[in-house]
Short mmCIF file of C-alpha atoms in Angstrom, two decimals:
data_model
loop_
_atom_site.label_atom_id
_atom_site.label_comp_id
_atom_site.label_asym_id
_atom_site.label_seq_id
_atom_site.Cartn_x
_atom_site.Cartn_y
_atom_site.Cartn_z
CA MET A 90 0.06 -0.04 -0.02
CA LYS A 91 2.90 2.41 0.94
CA LYS A 92 4.51 1.69 -2.56
CA ILE A 93 1.27 2.40 -4.49
CA GLY A 94 0.64 5.57 -2.47
CA PHE A 95 4.30 6.62 -3.32
CA LEU A 96 3.84 6.00 -7.00
CA ILE A 97 0.61 8.00 -7.19
CA LEU A 98 2.27 11.02 -5.37
CA LYS A 99 5.34 10.63 -7.54
CA LEU A 100 3.18 10.69 -10.73
CA TRP A 101 1.44 13.85 -9.45
CA ALA A 102 4.81 15.50 -8.65
CA ASP A 103 6.12 14.68 -11.97
CA PHE A 104 3.11 16.18 -13.80
CA GLN A 105 3.40 19.28 -11.67
CA SER A 106 7.14 19.58 -12.26
CA VAL A 107 6.89 19.86 -16.10
CA GLN A 108 4.48 22.90 -15.92
CA PRO A 109 5.82 26.43 -16.24
CA PHE A 110 6.20 28.69 -13.27
CA TRP A 111 3.55 31.01 -14.61
CA LEU A 112 0.93 28.15 -14.63
CA LEU A 113 1.98 27.01 -11.18
CA TYR A 114 1.52 30.42 -9.83
CA LEU A 115 -1.95 30.71 -11.27
CA LYS A 116 -2.73 27.51 -9.32
CA SER A 117 -1.18 29.19 -6.15
CA ASP A 118 -3.48 32.11 -6.56
CA LEU A 119 -6.55 29.70 -6.67
CA ALA A 120 -5.21 27.79 -3.67
CA TYR A 121 -4.76 30.98 -1.69
CA PHE A 122 -8.37 31.85 -2.29
CA LEU A 123 -9.60 28.46 -1.19
CA VAL A 124 -7.07 28.00 1.73
CA TYR A 125 -7.48 31.42 3.14
CA HIS A 126 -10.94 32.70 2.29
CA VAL A 127 -12.88 29.50 1.95
CA ALA A 128 -11.41 26.80 4.11
CA HIS A 129 -9.92 29.19 6.72
CA TYR A 130 -6.84 26.89 7.09
CA ARG A 131 -5.44 27.44 10.64
CA ARG A 132 -6.53 31.02 10.45
CA LYS A 133 -7.02 31.06 14.25
CA VAL A 134 -3.70 29.74 14.94
CA VAL A 135 -1.95 32.21 12.57
CA ARG A 136 -3.81 35.12 13.80
CA GLN A 137 -3.22 34.36 17.38
CA ASN A 138 0.52 33.88 16.68
CA LEU A 139 0.79 37.23 14.99
CA LEU A 140 -1.13 39.15 17.55
CA ARG A 141 1.01 37.73 20.35
CA SER A 142 4.27 38.36 18.41
CA PHE A 143 3.46 41.82 17.29
CA PRO A 144 1.51 43.43 20.07
CA GLU A 145 2.61 46.99 18.71
CA LYS A 146 0.99 46.44 15.39
CA ASP A 147 -2.73 47.35 14.52
CA MET A 148 -5.18 44.89 13.12
CA LYS A 149 -4.69 46.24 9.56
CA ALA A 150 -0.94 45.52 9.69
CA ILE A 151 -1.61 41.92 11.27
CA GLN A 152 -3.98 41.11 8.45
CA THR A 153 -1.51 42.29 5.78
CA ILE A 154 1.10 40.02 7.25
CA GLU A 155 -1.43 37.19 7.35
CA ARG A 156 -2.50 37.44 3.70
CA HIS A 157 1.11 37.60 2.56
CA PHE A 158 2.03 34.62 4.58
CA TYR A 159 -0.75 32.52 3.06
CA ARG A 160 0.21 33.69 -0.40
CA ASN A 161 3.79 32.45 0.35
CA LEU A 162 2.64 29.29 1.81
CA CYS A 163 0.65 28.47 -1.31
CA ASP A 164 3.65 29.46 -3.51
CA LEU A 165 5.80 27.04 -1.52
CA PHE A 166 3.27 24.20 -2.17
CA VAL A 167 3.42 24.64 -5.94
CA GLU A 168 7.11 25.21 -5.93
CA ALA A 169 7.99 21.89 -4.19
CA PRO A 170 7.29 19.50 -7.03
CA LYS A 171 9.97 21.54 -9.22
CA MET A 172 12.61 19.60 -7.18
CA MET A 173 11.76 16.74 -9.44
CA ARG A 174 13.39 18.42 -12.41
CA MET A 175 15.31 21.71 -11.70
CA GLY A 176 18.80 20.44 -11.29
CA PRO A 177 21.66 22.40 -9.44
CA GLY A 178 21.60 25.10 -12.09
CA GLY A 179 17.95 25.97 -11.60
CA TYR A 180 18.36 26.61 -7.81
CA ARG A 181 21.53 28.69 -8.46
CA ASN A 182 19.54 30.79 -10.92
CA ARG A 183 16.72 31.37 -8.38
CA ILE A 184 18.67 31.65 -5.10
CA THR A 185 21.13 34.52 -4.73
CA ILE A 186 23.68 33.95 -2.02
CA THR A 187 25.20 37.24 -0.76
CA ASN A 188 28.22 35.96 1.06
CA PRO A 189 29.20 32.39 0.06
CA GLU A 190 32.78 33.17 0.98
CA LEU A 191 31.74 32.80 4.68
CA VAL A 192 31.14 29.11 4.46
CA GLN A 193 33.95 28.61 1.98
CA GLN A 194 36.35 30.02 4.58
CA LEU A 195 34.98 27.66 7.27
CA TYR A 196 35.66 24.75 4.92
CA GLU A 197 39.31 25.94 4.29
CA GLN A 198 39.63 26.17 8.16
CA LYS A 199 38.65 22.52 8.21
CA LYS A 200 35.48 23.29 10.19
CA ASN A 201 32.37 21.09 10.23
CA VAL A 202 29.31 23.22 9.81
CA PHE A 203 25.57 23.33 10.97
CA TYR A 204 23.41 25.38 8.76
CA ALA A 205 20.89 26.45 11.35
CA MET A 206 17.79 27.62 9.56
CA PRO A 207 14.18 28.60 10.58
CA HIS A 208 11.32 27.75 8.37
CA SER A 209 11.62 30.77 6.09
CA GLY A 210 12.11 31.47 2.45
CA ASN A 211 12.04 28.18 0.65
CA TRP A 212 14.03 25.71 2.85
CA GLU A 213 13.43 22.74 0.63
CA TRP A 214 15.15 24.59 -2.28
CA PHE A 215 18.05 25.66 -0.04
CA GLY A 216 18.56 22.04 1.05
CA LYS A 217 19.24 21.17 -2.63
CA LEU A 218 21.98 23.75 -2.71
CA ILE A 219 24.03 22.38 0.38
CA PRO A 220 26.20 20.10 -1.75
CA GLU A 221 26.91 22.96 -4.10
CA LEU A 222 28.03 25.54 -1.47
CA THR A 223 31.39 23.92 -0.46
CA PRO A 224 33.13 20.56 -0.84
CA HIS A 225 31.60 19.63 2.59
CA ASN A 226 29.94 16.27 2.85
CA GLY A 227 26.19 17.25 2.61
CA LEU A 228 23.59 16.15 5.05
CA ALA A 229 20.15 17.35 6.02
CA ILE A 230 18.26 16.41 9.14
CA TYR A 231 14.55 15.64 8.85
CA LYS A 232 11.75 14.61 11.07
CA ARG A 233 9.71 11.56 10.29
CA VAL A 234 6.07 12.16 9.43
CA LYS A 235 3.13 9.85 9.77
CA ASN A 236 2.25 9.39 6.12
CA ALA A 237 4.76 6.91 4.88
CA ALA A 238 4.12 7.43 1.28
CA PHE A 239 4.43 11.28 1.56
CA GLU A 240 7.57 10.85 3.49
CA GLN A 241 9.04 8.60 0.78
CA LEU A 242 8.14 11.25 -1.88
CA MET A 243 9.84 14.07 0.14
CA LEU A 244 12.91 12.03 0.66
CA TYR A 245 13.10 11.10 -3.08
CA MET A 246 12.60 14.85 -4.03
CA ARG A 247 15.06 16.01 -1.65
CA THR A 248 17.84 13.93 -2.81
CA LYS A 249 17.23 13.58 -6.48
CA ASP A 250 20.07 14.79 -8.74
CA CYS A 251 21.65 15.93 -5.49
CA ASN A 252 24.49 14.41 -3.27
CA LEU A 253 22.59 15.01 -0.10
CA GLU A 254 22.09 12.46 2.72
CA MET A 255 18.93 12.68 4.67
CA VAL A 256 19.28 11.82 8.35
CA GLU A 257 16.24 11.14 10.68
CA SER A 258 16.32 13.45 13.74
CA ASN A 259 16.51 10.77 16.32
CA SER A 260 19.80 9.31 14.80
CA VAL A 261 21.69 12.53 14.11
CA LEU A 262 24.45 12.22 16.75
CA ARG A 263 25.07 8.59 15.94
CA ARG A 264 25.32 9.22 12.10
CA LEU A 265 27.65 12.33 12.71
CA MET A 266 29.85 10.32 15.05
CA GLN A 267 30.03 7.63 12.12
CA LEU A 268 31.19 10.40 9.78
CA ARG A 269 33.85 11.99 11.96
CA ASP A 270 36.41 11.17 9.42
CA LYS A 271 34.58 13.61 6.86
CA GLN A 272 34.08 17.28 6.73
CA ASN A 273 30.32 17.81 7.01
CA GLY A 274 27.95 20.51 6.22
CA VAL A 275 24.57 19.77 7.87
CA LEU A 276 21.23 21.47 7.43
CA MET A 277 19.07 21.63 10.52
CA MET A 278 15.68 23.33 10.67
CA ALA A 279 16.24 24.63 14.11
CA ASP A 280 12.93 26.16 15.12
CA GLN A 281 10.77 23.00 15.56
CA THR A 282 8.46 23.06 18.61
CA SER A 283 10.14 21.11 21.29
CA HIS A 284 8.37 19.04 24.02
CA GLY A 285 8.12 21.91 26.57
CA LEU A 286 10.29 20.16 29.13
CA GLU A 287 12.40 21.83 31.81
CA SER A 288 15.44 20.57 30.14
CA ASP A 289 14.65 22.43 26.97
CA TYR A 290 16.10 25.88 26.31
CA TRP A 291 13.54 28.46 27.48
CA ASN A 292 13.70 32.28 26.71
CA GLU A 293 11.52 35.10 25.70
CA PHE A 294 10.97 35.03 21.91
CA LEU A 295 8.73 37.46 20.09
CA HIS A 296 7.28 38.63 23.41
CA GLN A 297 6.40 35.04 24.45
CA ASP A 298 7.99 32.36 26.72
CA THR A 299 9.44 29.85 24.23
CA CYS A 300 11.02 26.44 24.38
CA TRP A 301 13.70 25.22 22.01
CA PHE A 302 15.37 21.88 21.27
CA THR A 303 18.97 22.13 22.37
CA GLY A 304 20.32 19.47 19.92
CA ILE A 305 22.18 22.00 17.74
CA GLU A 306 24.10 23.43 20.84
CA ARG A 307 24.79 20.02 22.41
CA ILE A 308 26.05 18.42 19.16
CA ALA A 309 27.97 21.37 18.06
CA LYS A 310 29.88 21.50 21.38
CA LYS A 311 30.39 17.65 21.51
CA LEU A 312 31.65 17.39 17.83
CA ASP A 313 33.14 20.88 17.48
CA TYR A 314 30.76 22.06 14.62
CA ALA A 315 30.61 25.71 13.67
CA VAL A 316 26.97 27.01 13.70
CA VAL A 317 25.77 29.28 10.74
CA PHE A 318 22.48 31.09 10.76
CA VAL A 319 20.86 30.88 7.29
CA ASP A 320 18.86 34.01 6.51
CA MET A 321 16.67 33.09 3.52
CA ARG A 322 13.96 35.71 2.39
CA ARG A 323 11.57 35.78 -0.64
CA GLN A 324 12.60 38.45 -3.15
CA GLY A 325 9.72 37.64 -5.47
CA ARG A 326 7.88 34.57 -6.69
CA GLY A 327 10.36 31.77 -7.20
CA ARG A 328 13.33 34.22 -6.23
CA TYR A 329 15.17 34.03 -2.86
CA VAL A 330 18.18 35.73 -1.34
CA VAL A 331 20.44 34.07 1.23
CA SER A 332 22.81 35.49 3.69
CA PHE A 333 24.96 33.61 6.18
CA GLU A 334 25.74 34.69 9.74
CA VAL A 335 28.22 33.06 12.00
CA VAL A 336 26.73 32.09 15.33
CA THR A 337 29.89 30.43 16.47
CA ASP A 338 33.10 29.06 15.01
CA ASP A 339 34.34 27.97 18.36
CA PRO A 340 31.50 26.07 20.13
CA LYS A 341 33.60 24.29 22.67
CA SER A 342 34.53 27.67 24.45
CA ALA A 343 30.84 28.94 24.41
CA ALA A 344 29.03 29.15 27.64
CA GLU A 345 26.00 26.87 28.30
CA GLY A 346 23.03 28.30 26.46
CA GLU A 347 25.10 30.82 24.56
CA ILE A 348 24.74 29.20 21.25
CA MET A 349 20.99 28.87 21.51
CA GLU A 350 20.60 32.48 22.62
CA LYS A 351 22.61 33.80 19.70
CA TYR A 352 20.65 31.71 17.23
CA VAL A 353 17.33 32.60 18.66
CA ARG A 354 18.12 36.25 18.55
CA SER A 355 19.05 35.86 14.88
CA VAL A 356 15.80 34.14 14.22
CA GLU A 357 13.79 36.96 15.99
CA ARG A 358 15.66 39.77 13.99
CA PHE A 359 14.87 37.89 10.88
CA ILE A 360 11.18 37.47 11.58
CA GLU A 361 10.79 41.11 12.78
CA ALA A 362 12.35 42.23 9.45
CA ASN A 363 10.50 39.69 7.21
CA PRO A 364 7.28 38.79 9.19
CA ASP A 365 5.55 37.14 6.24
CA ASN A 366 8.39 34.82 5.45
CA TRP A 367 8.14 32.66 8.57
CA LEU A 368 5.81 29.51 9.09
CA TRP A 369 3.01 30.97 11.33
CA SER A 370 0.71 28.14 10.93
CA HIS A 371 2.43 25.80 13.41
CA ARG A 372 1.43 25.82 17.00
CA ARG A 373 4.78 27.20 18.06
CA TRP A 374 3.66 28.28 21.59
CA LYS A 375 1.55 25.33 22.78
CA HIS A 376 3.75 24.73 25.92
CA GLN A 377 4.12 26.45 28.96
CA ARG A 378 7.36 26.55 31.13
CA PRO A 379 7.33 23.82 33.76
CA GLN A 380 7.21 25.39 37.25
CA THR A 381 10.40 24.74 39.21
CA LYS A 382 9.63 22.87 42.41
CA GLU A 383 10.63 24.77 45.54
CA SER A 384 13.21 23.05 47.77
#
């Protein structure tokens, strides 16, 4: 059953991938109308997230960000199948990298690198560029989804015509330990909602108490990985600009929580400057900080 589901999804993605961008964006416009105005897909979640994150903005500004977010979301949906056929040249033509020398220098310094990225711009397309940035051994971390056929399709599209290894999130440390003899460049979507445990990293983010997975800091310190923040913003339909910012190139000397705090502040600055480019439809603030027991 999983194989049949995958084949059906693959045929659909193949059909979408041969269509010109102008036609795909017409479909995106229709999807936007249906998703936003008819189905009201996660409208309450998005609106609540925006109101809490930008208490200084009036309702008109909030609604403008909201509408632009949904348009971007629909564009991402129609752009994804293009991974079936674009090839490295296609991504280079559509993604401008402002400072590629930064990661090249880290490679020349024999540094392993974590590309720490929020769900912004078109993160799927950026993943396809990882092997093109430097001679690092390219990997990307993913989280398993419930639909096995959809997961198989996404893994296929993410690695097609691309020397990129996908590593499931639960086996990251083990796999990177196995690859210690290589110089690795690893993409990690580092804004996932964590479990809300006391052991998570907690701070104020967009005016709200927020918890974060600490894996990127723990692994960076253990294996001596530089951490680079990936700023990817939409410049137009199918056009993106990427800038890199070093969070740390000496993780072992960083204090506990320092890497996480620097990364979170980079994400916050990015969102404040590009509010419609982030994924507002996920329930990022569903946990409350556990109360510390008094001794």
